[in-house]
PDB file of C-alpha atoms and ligand atoms in Angstrom:
ATOM      1  CA  UNK A  29       5.413  15.329   6.251  1.00 85.00           C
ATOM      2  CA  UNK A  30       2.043  13.498   5.750  1.00 90.00           C
ATOM      3  CA  UNK A  31      -0.802  14.584   8.868  1.00 93.00           C
ATOM      4  CA  UNK A  32      -2.617  11.408   9.628  1.00 96.00           C
ATOM      5  CA  UNK A  33      -5.097  11.809  12.073  1.00 97.00           C
ATOM      6  CA  UNK A  34      -6.102   7.800  13.659  1.00 98.00           C
ATOM      7  CA  UNK A  35      -9.096   7.344  14.751  1.00 98.00           C
ATOM      8  CA  UNK A  36      -9.220   3.588  17.237  1.00 97.00           C
ATOM      9  CA  UNK A  37     -10.402   2.902  20.631  1.00 97.00           C
ATOM     10  CA  UNK A  38      -8.082  -0.695  20.724  1.00 96.00           C
ATOM     11  CA  UNK A  39      -4.954   0.909  22.537  1.00 96.00           C
ATOM     12  CA  UNK A  40      -2.674  -1.793  21.519  1.00 95.00           C
ATOM     13  CA  UNK A  41      -3.770  -1.833  17.297  1.00 95.00           C
ATOM     14  CA  UNK A  42      -2.951   1.900  17.585  1.00 97.00           C
ATOM     15  CA  UNK A  43       0.131   1.166  18.675  1.00 96.00           C
ATOM     16  CA  UNK A  44       1.244  -0.831  16.202  1.00 96.00           C
ATOM     17  CA  UNK A  45      -0.363   1.706  13.434  1.00 96.00           C
ATOM     18  CA  UNK A  46       1.476   4.604  14.918  1.00 96.00           C
ATOM     19  CA  UNK A  47       4.663   2.888  15.307  1.00 95.00           C
ATOM     20  CA  UNK A  48       4.644   1.504  12.051  1.00 95.00           C
ATOM     21  CA  UNK A  49       3.128   5.237   9.858  1.00 96.00           C
ATOM     22  CA  UNK A  50       5.555   6.980  11.923  1.00 94.00           C
ATOM     23  CA  UNK A  51       8.530   4.254  11.038  1.00 92.00           C
ATOM     24  CA  UNK A  52       7.514   5.502   7.285  1.00 90.00           C
ATOM     25  CA  UNK A  53       8.373   9.058   7.846  1.00 89.00           C
ATOM     26  CA  UNK A  54       3.970  10.403   8.970  1.00 94.00           C
ATOM     27  CA  UNK A  55       3.251  12.530  11.892  1.00 94.00           C
ATOM     28  CA  UNK A  56       0.050  10.679  12.980  1.00 96.00           C
ATOM     29  CA  UNK A  57      -2.251  12.168  15.526  1.00 95.00           C
ATOM     30  CA  UNK A  58      -4.409   9.564  17.672  1.00 97.00           C
ATOM     31  CA  UNK A  59      -7.804   9.967  19.126  1.00 97.00           C
ATOM     32  CA  UNK A  60     -10.135   6.736  20.071  1.00 97.00           C
ATOM     33  CA  UNK A  61     -13.753   8.834  20.027  1.00 97.00           C
ATOM     34  CA  UNK A  62     -15.531  10.503  17.196  1.00 97.00           C
ATOM     35  CA  UNK A  63     -15.917  13.666  18.666  1.00 97.00           C
ATOM     36  CA  UNK A  64     -12.378  14.176  20.036  1.00 96.00           C
ATOM     37  CA  UNK A  65     -11.846  13.426  15.875  1.00 97.00           C
ATOM     38  CA  UNK A  66     -13.405  16.072  15.074  1.00 96.00           C
ATOM     39  CA  UNK A  67     -12.834  18.755  17.517  1.00 94.00           C
ATOM     40  CA  UNK A  68      -9.193  18.256  16.515  1.00 93.00           C
ATOM     41  CA  UNK A  69      -9.725  18.060  12.295  1.00 92.00           C
ATOM     42  CA  UNK A  70     -11.609  22.044  12.680  1.00 88.00           C
ATOM     43  CA  UNK A  71      -8.746  22.913  14.588  1.00 87.00           C
ATOM     44  CA  UNK A  72      -6.262  21.645  12.219  1.00 87.00           C
ATOM     45  CA  UNK A  73      -5.607  20.067   8.809  1.00 86.00           C
ATOM     46  CA  UNK A  74      -4.758  16.565   8.536  1.00 92.00           C
ATOM     47  CA  UNK A  75      -4.084  14.639   4.522  1.00 91.00           C
ATOM     48  CA  UNK A  76      -5.502  11.637   5.296  1.00 94.00           C
ATOM     49  CA  UNK A  77      -8.105  10.178   8.190  1.00 95.00           C
ATOM     50  CA  UNK A  78      -7.541   6.128   9.589  1.00 96.00           C
ATOM     51  CA  UNK A  79     -11.502   5.644  11.619  1.00 94.00           C
ATOM     52  CA  UNK A  80     -12.434   2.181  13.074  1.00 93.00           C
ATOM     53  CA  UNK A  81     -15.288   0.946  12.272  1.00 89.00           C
ATOM     54  CA  UNK A  82     -16.299   0.138  15.820  1.00 90.00           C
ATOM     55  CA  UNK A  83     -15.558   3.572  17.649  1.00 94.00           C
ATOM     56  CA  UNK A  84     -17.459   3.895  21.210  1.00 96.00           C
ATOM     57  CA  UNK A  85     -19.420   6.757  20.199  1.00 97.00           C
ATOM     58  CA  UNK A  86     -20.146   6.975  16.805  1.00 95.00           C
ATOM     59  CA  UNK A  87     -19.312   4.619  14.282  1.00 89.00           C
ATOM     60  CA  UNK A  88     -16.577   5.246  11.670  1.00 90.00           C
ATOM     61  CA  UNK A  89     -19.018   5.601   8.519  1.00 86.00           C
ATOM     62  CA  UNK A  90     -20.546   8.562  10.345  1.00 89.00           C
ATOM     63  CA  UNK A  91     -17.235  10.416  12.023  1.00 93.00           C
ATOM     64  CA  UNK A  92     -16.411   9.397   8.142  1.00 90.00           C
ATOM     65  CA  UNK A  93     -19.637  11.515   6.918  1.00 87.00           C
ATOM     66  CA  UNK A  94     -18.928  14.685   9.912  1.00 92.00           C
ATOM     67  CA  UNK A  95     -15.020  14.907   8.672  1.00 92.00           C
ATOM     68  CA  UNK A  96     -16.119  15.809   4.995  1.00 85.00           C
ATOM     69  CA  UNK A  97     -18.338  18.651   5.816  1.00 85.00           C
ATOM     70  CA  UNK A  98     -15.212  20.266   7.900  1.00 86.00           C
ATOM     71  CA  UNK A  99     -12.816  19.542   4.999  1.00 82.00           C
ATOM     72  CA  UNK A 100     -13.167  16.669   2.438  1.00 78.00           C
ATOM     73  CA  UNK A 101     -10.011  14.594   2.869  1.00 84.00           C
ATOM     74  CA  UNK A 102      -9.181  10.564   2.363  1.00 88.00           C
ATOM     75  CA  UNK A 103     -10.420   7.971   4.956  1.00 89.00           C
ATOM     76  CA  UNK A 104      -9.299   4.136   5.605  1.00 90.00           C
ATOM     77  CA  UNK A 105     -11.556   2.054   7.416  1.00 89.00           C
ATOM     78  CA  UNK A 106     -10.637  -0.834   9.685  1.00 90.00           C
ATOM     79  CA  UNK A 107     -13.016  -3.124  10.675  1.00 85.00           C
ATOM     80  CA  UNK A 108     -12.932  -5.719  11.958  1.00 81.00           C
ATOM     81  CA  UNK A 109     -16.673  -7.324  10.441  1.00 71.00           C
ATOM     82  CA  UNK A 110     -15.487  -8.121   7.019  1.00 62.00           C
ATOM     83  CA  UNK A 111     -18.538  -8.944   5.665  1.00 56.00           C
ATOM     84  CA  UNK A 112     -19.548  -7.376   2.670  1.00 49.00           C
ATOM     85  CA  UNK A 113     -22.421  -4.881   4.184  1.00 54.00           C
ATOM     86  CA  UNK A 114     -19.476  -2.577   5.565  1.00 57.00           C
ATOM     87  CA  UNK A 115     -17.149  -2.902   2.507  1.00 58.00           C
ATOM     88  CA  UNK A 116     -19.975  -1.383   0.643  1.00 51.00           C
ATOM     89  CA  UNK A 117     -20.930   0.721   2.841  1.00 58.00           C
ATOM     90  CA  UNK A 118     -17.805   2.215   4.079  1.00 57.00           C
ATOM     91  CA  UNK A 119     -17.240   2.902   0.132  1.00 59.00           C
ATOM     92  CA  UNK A 120     -19.708   4.522  -1.077  1.00 62.00           C
ATOM     93  CA  UNK A 121     -20.068   7.059   1.543  1.00 65.00           C
ATOM     94  CA  UNK A 122     -16.682   7.850   0.123  1.00 63.00           C
ATOM     95  CA  UNK A 123     -14.263   5.860   1.323  1.00 71.00           C
ATOM     96  CA  UNK A 124     -10.948   5.156  -0.210  1.00 74.00           C
ATOM     97  CA  UNK A 125     -10.401   2.398   1.239  1.00 78.00           C
ATOM     98  CA  UNK A 126     -10.382  -0.608   3.786  1.00 79.00           C
ATOM     99  CA  UNK A 127      -8.669  -3.431   5.737  1.00 83.00           C
ATOM    100  CA  UNK A 128     -10.623  -6.119   7.793  1.00 82.00           C
ATOM    101  CA  UNK A 129      -8.523  -7.144  11.310  1.00 84.00           C
ATOM    102  CA  UNK A 130      -6.500  -8.972  12.242  1.00 85.00           C
ATOM    103  CA  UNK A 131      -4.344  -6.226   9.748  1.00 88.00           C
ATOM    104  CA  UNK A 132      -0.480  -6.226   9.841  1.00 91.00           C
ATOM    105  CA  UNK A 133       0.483  -2.307  10.180  1.00 92.00           C
ATOM    106  CA  UNK A 134       2.918  -2.611   7.165  1.00 90.00           C
ATOM    107  CA  UNK A 135      -0.142  -2.746   5.154  1.00 89.00           C
ATOM    108  CA  UNK A 136      -1.438  -0.584   6.845  1.00 93.00           C
ATOM    109  CA  UNK A 137       1.023   1.936   5.763  1.00 93.00           C
ATOM    110  CA  UNK A 138       1.264   1.030   2.006  1.00 91.00           C
ATOM    111  CA  UNK A 139      -2.367   1.341   2.360  1.00 90.00           C
ATOM    112  CA  UNK A 140      -1.783   4.926   3.055  1.00 93.00           C
ATOM    113  CA  UNK A 141       1.147   5.497   0.901  1.00 90.00           C
ATOM    114  CA  UNK A 142      -1.174   4.515  -1.966  1.00 86.00           C
ATOM    115  CA  UNK A 143      -4.020   6.520  -0.878  1.00 85.00           C
ATOM    116  CA  UNK A 144      -1.883   9.406  -0.715  1.00 86.00           C
ATOM    117  CA  UNK A 145       0.125   8.187  -3.021  1.00 80.00           C
ATOM    118  CA  UNK A 146      -3.521   9.133  -5.739  1.00 73.00           C
ATOM    119  CA  UNK A 147      -4.930  11.731  -4.026  1.00 71.00           C
ATOM    120  CA  UNK A 148      -1.942  14.243  -4.909  1.00 63.00           C
ATOM    121  CA  UNK A 149      -0.199  13.856  -1.920  1.00 51.00           C
ATOM    122  CA  UNK A 150       2.115  11.298  -1.465  1.00 42.00           C
ATOM    123  CA  UNK A 151       6.136  12.038  -2.590  1.00 39.00           C
ATOM    124  CA  UNK A 152       7.192   8.952  -4.892  1.00 38.00           C
ATOM    125  CA  UNK A 153       6.328  10.043  -9.086  1.00 39.00           C
ATOM    126  CA  UNK A 154       9.120   8.423 -11.060  1.00 45.00           C
ATOM    127  CA  UNK A 155      12.197   5.811  -9.764  1.00 55.00           C
ATOM    128  CA  UNK A 156      14.620   5.173 -12.562  1.00 59.00           C
ATOM    129  CA  UNK A 157      17.108   2.667 -11.602  1.00 59.00           C
ATOM    130  CA  UNK A 158      20.798   2.894 -13.303  1.00 57.00           C
ATOM    131  CA  UNK A 159      22.184  -0.615 -14.354  1.00 58.00           C
ATOM    132  CA  UNK A 160      25.477  -1.749 -15.042  1.00 54.00           C
ATOM    133  CA  UNK A 161      25.347  -1.717 -18.446  1.00 54.00           C
ATOM    134  CA  UNK A 162      25.158   1.814 -17.571  1.00 53.00           C
ATOM    135  CA  UNK A 163      21.396   1.977 -19.155  1.00 58.00           C
ATOM    136  CA  UNK A 164      17.980   2.074 -17.340  1.00 68.00           C
ATOM    137  CA  UNK A 165      15.010   0.946 -16.004  1.00 74.00           C
ATOM    138  CA  UNK A 166      12.585   3.402 -14.749  1.00 79.00           C
ATOM    139  CA  UNK A 167       9.544   2.651 -12.342  1.00 79.00           C
ATOM    140  CA  UNK A 168       6.915   5.092 -13.493  1.00 77.00           C
ATOM    141  CA  UNK A 169       4.386   4.874 -10.993  1.00 70.00           C
ATOM    142  CA  UNK A 170       2.184   7.540 -11.889  1.00 68.00           C
ATOM    143  CA  UNK A 171       1.275   6.259 -15.105  1.00 74.00           C
ATOM    144  CA  UNK A 172       2.278   2.543 -13.118  1.00 78.00           C
ATOM    145  CA  UNK A 173       4.693   1.484 -16.255  1.00 82.00           C
ATOM    146  CA  UNK A 174       8.006  -0.004 -16.077  1.00 85.00           C
ATOM    147  CA  UNK A 175      10.322   1.656 -18.393  1.00 84.00           C
ATOM    148  CA  UNK A 176      13.007  -0.741 -19.732  1.00 80.00           C
ATOM    149  CA  UNK A 177      15.767   0.725 -22.441  1.00 74.00           C
ATOM    150  CA  UNK A 178      13.864   3.310 -23.491  1.00 77.00           C
ATOM    151  CA  UNK A 179      10.491   1.367 -23.784  1.00 82.00           C
ATOM    152  CA  UNK A 180       7.835   0.441 -21.761  1.00 86.00           C
ATOM    153  CA  UNK A 181       7.000  -2.560 -20.982  1.00 87.00           C
ATOM    154  CA  UNK A 182       3.765  -4.522 -21.252  1.00 88.00           C
ATOM    155  CA  UNK A 183       2.088  -5.542 -17.277  1.00 88.00           C
ATOM    156  CA  UNK A 184      -0.898  -5.901 -15.970  1.00 86.00           C
ATOM    157  CA  UNK A 185      -1.586  -4.258 -13.121  1.00 83.00           C
ATOM    158  CA  UNK A 186       0.126  -7.625 -10.153  1.00 85.00           C
ATOM    159  CA  UNK A 187       3.099  -8.211 -12.417  1.00 89.00           C
ATOM    160  CA  UNK A 188       3.238  -4.243 -12.235  1.00 88.00           C
ATOM    161  CA  UNK A 189       2.752  -3.817  -8.531  1.00 87.00           C
ATOM    162  CA  UNK A 190       5.734  -6.478  -7.668  1.00 89.00           C
ATOM    163  CA  UNK A 191       7.953  -5.699 -10.263  1.00 88.00           C
ATOM    164  CA  UNK A 192       7.877  -1.415  -8.589  1.00 84.00           C
ATOM    165  CA  UNK A 193       8.236  -3.380  -6.195  1.00 83.00           C
ATOM    166  CA  UNK A 194      10.599  -5.567  -6.364  1.00 85.00           C
ATOM    167  CA  UNK A 195      12.680  -3.047  -8.409  1.00 82.00           C
ATOM    168  CA  UNK A 196      12.804  -0.696  -6.504  1.00 76.00           C
ATOM    169  CA  UNK A 197      14.148  -2.993  -2.978  1.00 75.00           C
ATOM    170  CA  UNK A 198      17.713  -4.204  -5.488  1.00 75.00           C
ATOM    171  CA  UNK A 199      19.341  -7.098  -3.238  1.00 80.00           C
ATOM    172  CA  UNK A 200      16.327  -7.285  -0.477  1.00 81.00           C
ATOM    173  CA  UNK A 201      14.795 -10.578  -0.278  1.00 87.00           C
ATOM    174  CA  UNK A 202      11.016 -10.325   0.290  1.00 88.00           C
ATOM    175  CA  UNK A 203       8.407 -13.199   0.504  1.00 89.00           C
ATOM    176  CA  UNK A 204       5.777 -14.506  -1.183  1.00 89.00           C
ATOM    177  CA  UNK A 205       3.374 -13.007   2.110  1.00 85.00           C
ATOM    178  CA  UNK A 206       5.199  -9.667   2.055  1.00 83.00           C
ATOM    179  CA  UNK A 207       4.637  -9.334  -2.204  1.00 88.00           C
ATOM    180  CA  UNK A 208       0.721 -10.750  -2.179  1.00 85.00           C
ATOM    181  CA  UNK A 209      -0.065  -7.723   0.737  1.00 78.00           C
ATOM    182  CA  UNK A 210       2.171  -5.793  -1.736  1.00 78.00           C
ATOM    183  CA  UNK A 211       0.595  -6.775  -4.908  1.00 82.00           C
ATOM    184  CA  UNK A 212      -3.151  -7.718  -4.453  1.00 81.00           C
ATOM    185  CA  UNK A 213      -5.452  -5.282  -3.351  1.00 75.00           C
ATOM    186  CA  UNK A 214      -7.508  -8.439  -1.023  1.00 73.00           C
ATOM    187  CA  UNK A 215      -3.912 -10.668   0.029  1.00 71.00           C
ATOM    188  CA  UNK A 216      -6.041 -12.892   1.503  1.00 74.00           C
ATOM    189  CA  UNK A 217      -8.651 -13.943  -1.372  1.00 74.00           C
ATOM    190  CA  UNK A 218      -4.872 -15.659  -3.390  1.00 78.00           C
ATOM    191  CA  UNK A 219      -2.075 -17.891  -2.640  1.00 81.00           C
ATOM    192  CA  UNK A 220       0.937 -17.619  -3.044  1.00 80.00           C
ATOM    193  CA  UNK A 221       0.686 -19.953  -6.305  1.00 85.00           C
ATOM    194  CA  UNK A 222      -0.676 -17.089  -7.524  1.00 86.00           C
ATOM    195  CA  UNK A 223       2.313 -15.017  -6.308  1.00 89.00           C
ATOM    196  CA  UNK A 224       4.554 -17.368  -8.059  1.00 91.00           C
ATOM    197  CA  UNK A 225       2.531 -17.929 -11.584  1.00 90.00           C
ATOM    198  CA  UNK A 226       2.985 -13.791 -11.927  1.00 91.00           C
ATOM    199  CA  UNK A 227       6.870 -14.076 -11.258  1.00 92.00           C
ATOM    200  CA  UNK A 228       6.569 -16.179 -13.737  1.00 91.00           C
ATOM    201  CA  UNK A 229       4.935 -14.195 -16.665  1.00 90.00           C
ATOM    202  CA  UNK A 230       6.536 -11.164 -14.903  1.00 90.00           C
ATOM    203  CA  UNK A 231       9.922 -12.714 -16.160  1.00 88.00           C
ATOM    204  CA  UNK A 232       9.864 -13.944 -18.916  1.00 87.00           C
ATOM    205  CA  UNK A 233       8.132 -10.163 -19.826  1.00 87.00           C
ATOM    206  CA  UNK A 234      11.722  -9.563 -18.642  1.00 84.00           C
ATOM    207  CA  UNK A 235      13.946 -11.567 -19.874  1.00 82.00           C
ATOM    208  CA  UNK A 236      11.969 -10.846 -23.584  1.00 81.00           C
ATOM    209  CA  UNK A 237      12.584  -6.995 -22.740  1.00 79.00           C
ATOM    210  CA  UNK A 238      16.091  -7.707 -22.499  1.00 72.00           C
ATOM    211  CA  UNK A 239      16.662 -10.358 -25.463  1.00 53.00           C
ATOM    212  CA  UNK A 240      17.859 -13.603 -23.117  1.00 55.00           C
ATOM    213  CA  UNK A 241      20.184 -12.531 -19.784  1.00 57.00           C
ATOM    214  CA  UNK A 242      19.818 -13.773 -16.379  1.00 64.00           C
ATOM    215  CA  UNK A 243      17.063 -13.777 -13.758  1.00 75.00           C
ATOM    216  CA  UNK A 244      16.568 -10.612 -12.906  1.00 81.00           C
ATOM    217  CA  UNK A 245      13.954 -11.949  -9.936  1.00 88.00           C
ATOM    218  CA  UNK A 246      15.680 -14.332  -8.279  1.00 89.00           C
ATOM    219  CA  UNK A 247      14.600 -17.561  -6.438  1.00 90.00           C
ATOM    220  CA  UNK A 248      15.904 -17.082  -3.248  1.00 88.00           C
ATOM    221  CA  UNK A 249      15.140 -20.941  -2.385  1.00 88.00           C
ATOM    222  CA  UNK A 250      12.707 -21.371   1.376  1.00 88.00           C
ATOM    223  CA  UNK A 251      12.693 -17.122   1.420  1.00 89.00           C
ATOM    224  CA  UNK A 252      10.770 -15.429  -1.314  1.00 92.00           C
ATOM    225  CA  UNK A 253      12.099 -13.748  -4.901  1.00 93.00           C
ATOM    226  CA  UNK A 254      15.203 -10.633  -4.516  1.00 89.00           C
ATOM    227  CA  UNK A 255      15.736  -8.783  -7.722  1.00 86.00           C
ATOM    228  CA  UNK A 256      19.332  -9.119  -8.557  1.00 80.00           C
ATOM    229  CA  UNK A 257      20.723  -5.818 -10.569  1.00 69.00           C
ATOM    230  CA  UNK A 258      23.458  -7.685 -11.283  1.00 63.00           C
ATOM    231  CA  UNK A 259      21.651  -9.834 -13.397  1.00 60.00           C
ATOM    232  CA  UNK A 260      20.655  -6.916 -15.018  1.00 56.00           C
ATOM    233  CA  UNK A 261      22.375  -6.338 -18.392  1.00 47.00           C
ATOM    234  CA  UNK A 262      20.075  -4.741 -20.312  1.00 41.00           C
TER     235      UNK A 262
HETATM  236 CA1   CA B 317     -12.946  -0.697  18.175  1.00 70.19          CA
END
Protein backbone atom coordinates (compact mmCIF):
# COMPACT_ATOMS: atom_id res chain seq x y z
CA UNK A 1 0.00 0.00 0.00
CA UNK A 2 1.63 3.31 -1.06
CA UNK A 3 2.38 5.65 1.84
CA UNK A 4 1.63 9.32 1.32
CA UNK A 5 2.98 12.20 3.36
CA UNK A 6 0.44 15.04 3.44
CA UNK A 7 1.65 18.41 4.70
CA UNK A 8 -1.28 20.83 4.93
CA UNK A 9 -2.05 23.27 7.75
CA UNK A 10 -5.76 23.75 6.99
CA UNK A 11 -7.60 20.94 8.81
CA UNK A 12 -10.71 21.06 6.60
CA UNK A 13 -8.66 20.63 3.42
CA UNK A 14 -6.53 17.93 5.00
CA UNK A 15 -9.61 16.00 6.15
CA UNK A 16 -11.23 15.85 2.71
CA UNK A 17 -7.93 14.81 1.13
CA UNK A 18 -7.29 12.11 3.72
CA UNK A 19 -10.76 10.74 3.10
CA UNK A 20 -10.36 10.71 -0.71
CA UNK A 21 -6.90 9.14 -0.55
CA UNK A 22 -7.87 6.49 1.98
CA UNK A 23 -10.82 5.47 -0.15
CA UNK A 24 -8.29 4.81 -2.94
CA UNK A 25 -6.46 2.55 -0.47
CA UNK A 26 -3.49 4.80 0.22
CA UNK A 27 -1.96 5.05 3.65
CA UNK A 28 -1.86 8.74 4.62
CA UNK A 29 0.36 10.38 7.21
CA UNK A 30 -0.71 13.96 7.88
CA UNK A 31 1.30 16.74 9.53
CA UNK A 32 0.72 20.49 9.60
CA UNK A 33 4.23 21.94 9.44
CA UNK A 34 7.40 21.55 7.44
CA UNK A 35 9.43 20.79 10.54
CA UNK A 36 7.20 17.84 11.45
CA UNK A 37 7.38 16.57 7.87
CA UNK A 38 11.19 16.63 7.86
CA UNK A 39 11.33 14.82 11.17
CA UNK A 40 8.93 12.12 9.92
CA UNK A 41 10.67 11.64 6.59
CA UNK A 42 13.99 11.06 8.32
CA UNK A 43 12.35 8.19 10.24
CA UNK A 44 9.98 6.63 7.69
CA UNK A 45 9.97 6.25 3.95
CA UNK A 46 7.03 7.75 2.03
CA UNK A 47 6.19 6.99 -1.60
CA UNK A 48 4.91 10.47 -2.40
CA UNK A 49 4.52 13.85 -0.68
CA UNK A 50 1.60 16.26 -1.07
CA UNK A 51 2.83 19.68 0.01
CA UNK A 52 0.79 22.82 0.64
CA UNK A 53 2.81 25.75 -0.71
CA UNK A 54 1.71 28.07 2.12
CA UNK A 55 2.83 26.35 5.31
CA UNK A 56 3.17 28.17 8.65
CA UNK A 57 6.91 27.62 9.08
CA UNK A 58 8.28 27.49 5.52
CA UNK A 59 7.07 27.36 1.92
CA UNK A 60 6.17 24.06 0.34
CA UNK A 61 8.99 24.69 -2.15
CA UNK A 62 11.59 24.98 0.63
CA UNK A 63 10.19 21.88 2.22
CA UNK A 64 10.43 20.01 -1.09
CA UNK A 65 14.14 20.90 -1.39
CA UNK A 66 14.86 19.77 2.15
CA UNK A 67 12.84 16.57 1.86
CA UNK A 68 14.77 15.66 -1.26
CA UNK A 69 18.05 16.07 0.55
CA UNK A 70 16.84 13.21 2.72
CA UNK A 71 15.28 11.09 0.00
CA UNK A 72 14.17 11.43 -3.62
CA UNK A 73 10.38 11.14 -3.84
CA UNK A 74 7.57 12.37 -6.12
CA UNK A 75 5.94 15.63 -4.98
CA UNK A 76 2.51 17.12 -5.69
CA UNK A 77 2.04 20.77 -4.67
CA UNK A 78 -1.20 22.30 -3.40
CA UNK A 79 -1.25 26.00 -4.17
CA UNK A 80 -3.73 28.75 -3.32
CA UNK A 81 -2.45 31.03 -6.08
CA UNK A 82 -2.76 30.12 -9.69
CA UNK A 83 -0.14 32.61 -10.89
CA UNK A 84 2.37 31.28 -13.32
CA UNK A 85 5.17 32.00 -10.86
CA UNK A 86 3.96 29.25 -8.54
CA UNK A 87 3.80 26.77 -11.34
CA UNK A 88 7.22 27.60 -12.66
CA UNK A 89 8.81 27.66 -9.24
CA UNK A 90 7.13 24.46 -8.21
CA UNK A 91 8.09 22.57 -11.30
CA UNK A 92 11.59 24.06 -11.48
CA UNK A 93 12.45 22.67 -8.10
CA UNK A 94 11.29 19.31 -9.29
CA UNK A 95 7.63 19.01 -8.34
CA UNK A 96 5.86 16.31 -10.31
CA UNK A 97 2.51 18.06 -10.46
CA UNK A 98 0.44 20.73 -8.73
CA UNK A 99 -3.22 21.53 -8.14
CA UNK A 100 -4.73 24.94 -7.46
CA UNK A 101 -7.15 25.48 -4.58
CA UNK A 102 -10.06 25.04 -4.52
CA UNK A 103 -9.71 21.56 -5.97
CA UNK A 104 -11.76 18.40 -5.92
CA UNK A 105 -10.25 15.78 -3.57
CA UNK A 106 -10.99 13.15 -6.19
CA UNK A 107 -8.94 15.07 -8.69
CA UNK A 108 -6.01 15.09 -6.27
CA UNK A 109 -6.41 11.33 -5.73
CA UNK A 110 -6.39 10.83 -9.51
CA UNK A 111 -3.21 12.92 -9.86
CA UNK A 112 -1.56 10.93 -7.06
CA UNK A 113 -2.41 7.72 -8.83
CA UNK A 114 -0.98 9.03 -12.11
CA UNK A 115 2.27 10.18 -10.47
CA UNK A 116 2.75 6.89 -8.65
CA UNK A 117 2.08 5.03 -11.85
CA UNK A 118 4.67 7.10 -13.71
CA UNK A 119 7.21 6.63 -10.93
CA UNK A 120 6.68 2.89 -10.89
CA UNK A 121 4.82 2.63 -7.60
CA UNK A 122 1.37 2.19 -9.03
CA UNK A 123 -0.13 -1.23 -9.44
CA UNK A 124 -2.17 -0.75 -12.62
CA UNK A 125 -0.18 -1.95 -15.60
CA UNK A 126 -2.69 -3.23 -18.11
CA UNK A 127 -6.37 -4.01 -17.89
CA UNK A 128 -8.21 -6.31 -20.21
CA UNK A 129 -11.91 -6.58 -20.84
CA UNK A 130 -13.31 -9.61 -22.60
CA UNK A 131 -16.14 -8.63 -24.90
CA UNK A 132 -19.33 -10.70 -25.28
CA UNK A 133 -18.01 -11.93 -28.63
CA UNK A 134 -15.06 -13.45 -26.79
CA UNK A 135 -12.66 -10.97 -28.31
CA UNK A 136 -10.55 -8.73 -26.18
CA UNK A 137 -10.25 -5.04 -25.50
CA UNK A 138 -7.09 -4.17 -23.66
CA UNK A 139 -5.94 -0.97 -22.02
CA UNK A 140 -2.16 -0.90 -22.01
CA UNK A 141 -1.49 1.85 -19.55
CA UNK A 142 2.27 1.77 -19.87
CA UNK A 143 2.29 2.10 -23.64
CA UNK A 144 -0.80 4.38 -23.48
CA UNK A 145 -2.60 2.31 -26.07
CA UNK A 146 -6.02 0.74 -26.43
CA UNK A 147 -5.93 -2.57 -28.23
CA UNK A 148 -9.05 -3.87 -29.92
CA UNK A 149 -9.00 -7.16 -31.80
CA UNK A 150 -5.24 -7.27 -31.35
CA UNK A 151 -4.57 -4.02 -33.13
CA UNK A 152 -3.80 -0.74 -31.43
CA UNK A 153 -6.24 2.12 -32.00
CA UNK A 154 -4.71 5.33 -33.27
CA UNK A 155 -5.82 7.67 -30.47
CA UNK A 156 -4.74 11.11 -29.33
CA UNK A 157 -3.63 11.54 -25.71
CA UNK A 158 -7.02 12.92 -24.66
CA UNK A 159 -8.93 10.21 -26.52
CA UNK A 160 -6.78 7.59 -24.82
CA UNK A 161 -7.42 9.03 -21.38
CA UNK A 162 -11.16 9.35 -22.03
CA UNK A 163 -11.36 5.82 -23.39
CA UNK A 164 -9.38 4.28 -20.56
CA UNK A 165 -11.51 5.82 -17.82
CA UNK A 166 -14.79 4.86 -19.53
CA UNK A 167 -13.74 1.36 -20.54
CA UNK A 168 -12.32 0.48 -17.15
CA UNK A 169 -15.72 1.27 -15.57
CA UNK A 170 -18.33 -0.41 -17.81
CA UNK A 171 -21.86 0.87 -17.22
CA UNK A 172 -20.77 3.71 -14.95
CA UNK A 173 -22.01 7.14 -16.04
CA UNK A 174 -19.40 9.91 -16.03
CA UNK A 175 -20.44 13.55 -16.22
CA UNK A 176 -18.55 15.84 -18.58
CA UNK A 177 -17.01 17.51 -15.54
CA UNK A 178 -15.70 14.17 -14.25
CA UNK A 179 -14.26 13.32 -17.66
CA UNK A 180 -12.55 16.71 -17.79
CA UNK A 181 -10.96 16.04 -14.40
CA UNK A 182 -9.76 12.62 -15.50
CA UNK A 183 -8.53 13.34 -18.98
CA UNK A 184 -7.17 16.89 -18.96
CA UNK A 185 -4.15 18.18 -17.05
CA UNK A 186 -5.70 21.63 -16.87
CA UNK A 187 -9.47 21.00 -16.70
CA UNK A 188 -10.24 24.70 -16.09
CA UNK A 189 -8.92 25.61 -19.52
CA UNK A 190 -11.44 23.58 -21.53
CA UNK A 191 -15.23 23.35 -21.70
CA UNK A 192 -17.88 20.63 -21.81
CA UNK A 193 -17.96 21.03 -25.58
CA UNK A 194 -14.33 19.97 -25.72
CA UNK A 195 -15.30 16.70 -24.05
CA UNK A 196 -18.13 16.21 -26.54
CA UNK A 197 -15.78 16.80 -29.46
CA UNK A 198 -13.24 14.27 -28.19
CA UNK A 199 -15.93 11.69 -27.42
CA UNK A 200 -17.21 12.13 -30.95
CA UNK A 201 -13.81 11.44 -32.51
CA UNK A 202 -13.17 8.56 -30.10
CA UNK A 203 -16.52 7.01 -31.07
CA UNK A 204 -15.68 7.29 -34.74
CA UNK A 205 -12.40 5.44 -34.19
CA UNK A 206 -14.00 2.72 -32.05
CA UNK A 207 -16.73 2.28 -34.62
CA UNK A 208 -14.28 2.05 -37.49
CA UNK A 209 -12.24 -0.53 -35.61
CA UNK A 210 -15.20 -2.79 -35.04
CA UNK A 211 -16.72 -2.31 -38.47
CA UNK A 212 -19.79 -0.24 -37.79
CA UNK A 213 -21.23 -1.85 -34.66
CA UNK A 214 -23.39 0.16 -32.27
CA UNK A 215 -22.09 2.91 -30.04
CA UNK A 216 -19.76 1.53 -27.40
CA UNK A 217 -19.89 4.89 -25.69
CA UNK A 218 -23.45 5.80 -24.87
CA UNK A 219 -24.80 9.30 -24.34
CA UNK A 220 -26.87 9.49 -21.19
CA UNK A 221 -28.97 12.56 -21.76
CA UNK A 222 -28.51 15.18 -19.02
CA UNK A 223 -25.98 12.96 -17.23
CA UNK A 224 -22.96 12.31 -19.39
CA UNK A 225 -21.37 9.28 -21.01
CA UNK A 226 -20.93 5.62 -20.20
CA UNK A 227 -19.22 2.67 -21.81
CA UNK A 228 -21.53 -0.16 -22.72
CA UNK A 229 -20.17 -3.71 -22.81
CA UNK A 230 -23.41 -4.88 -24.40
CA UNK A 231 -22.87 -2.72 -27.46
CA UNK A 232 -19.30 -3.93 -27.82
CA UNK A 233 -19.71 -6.69 -30.34
CA UNK A 234 -16.27 -6.56 -31.88
CA1 LIG B 1 -1.70 26.78 4.05
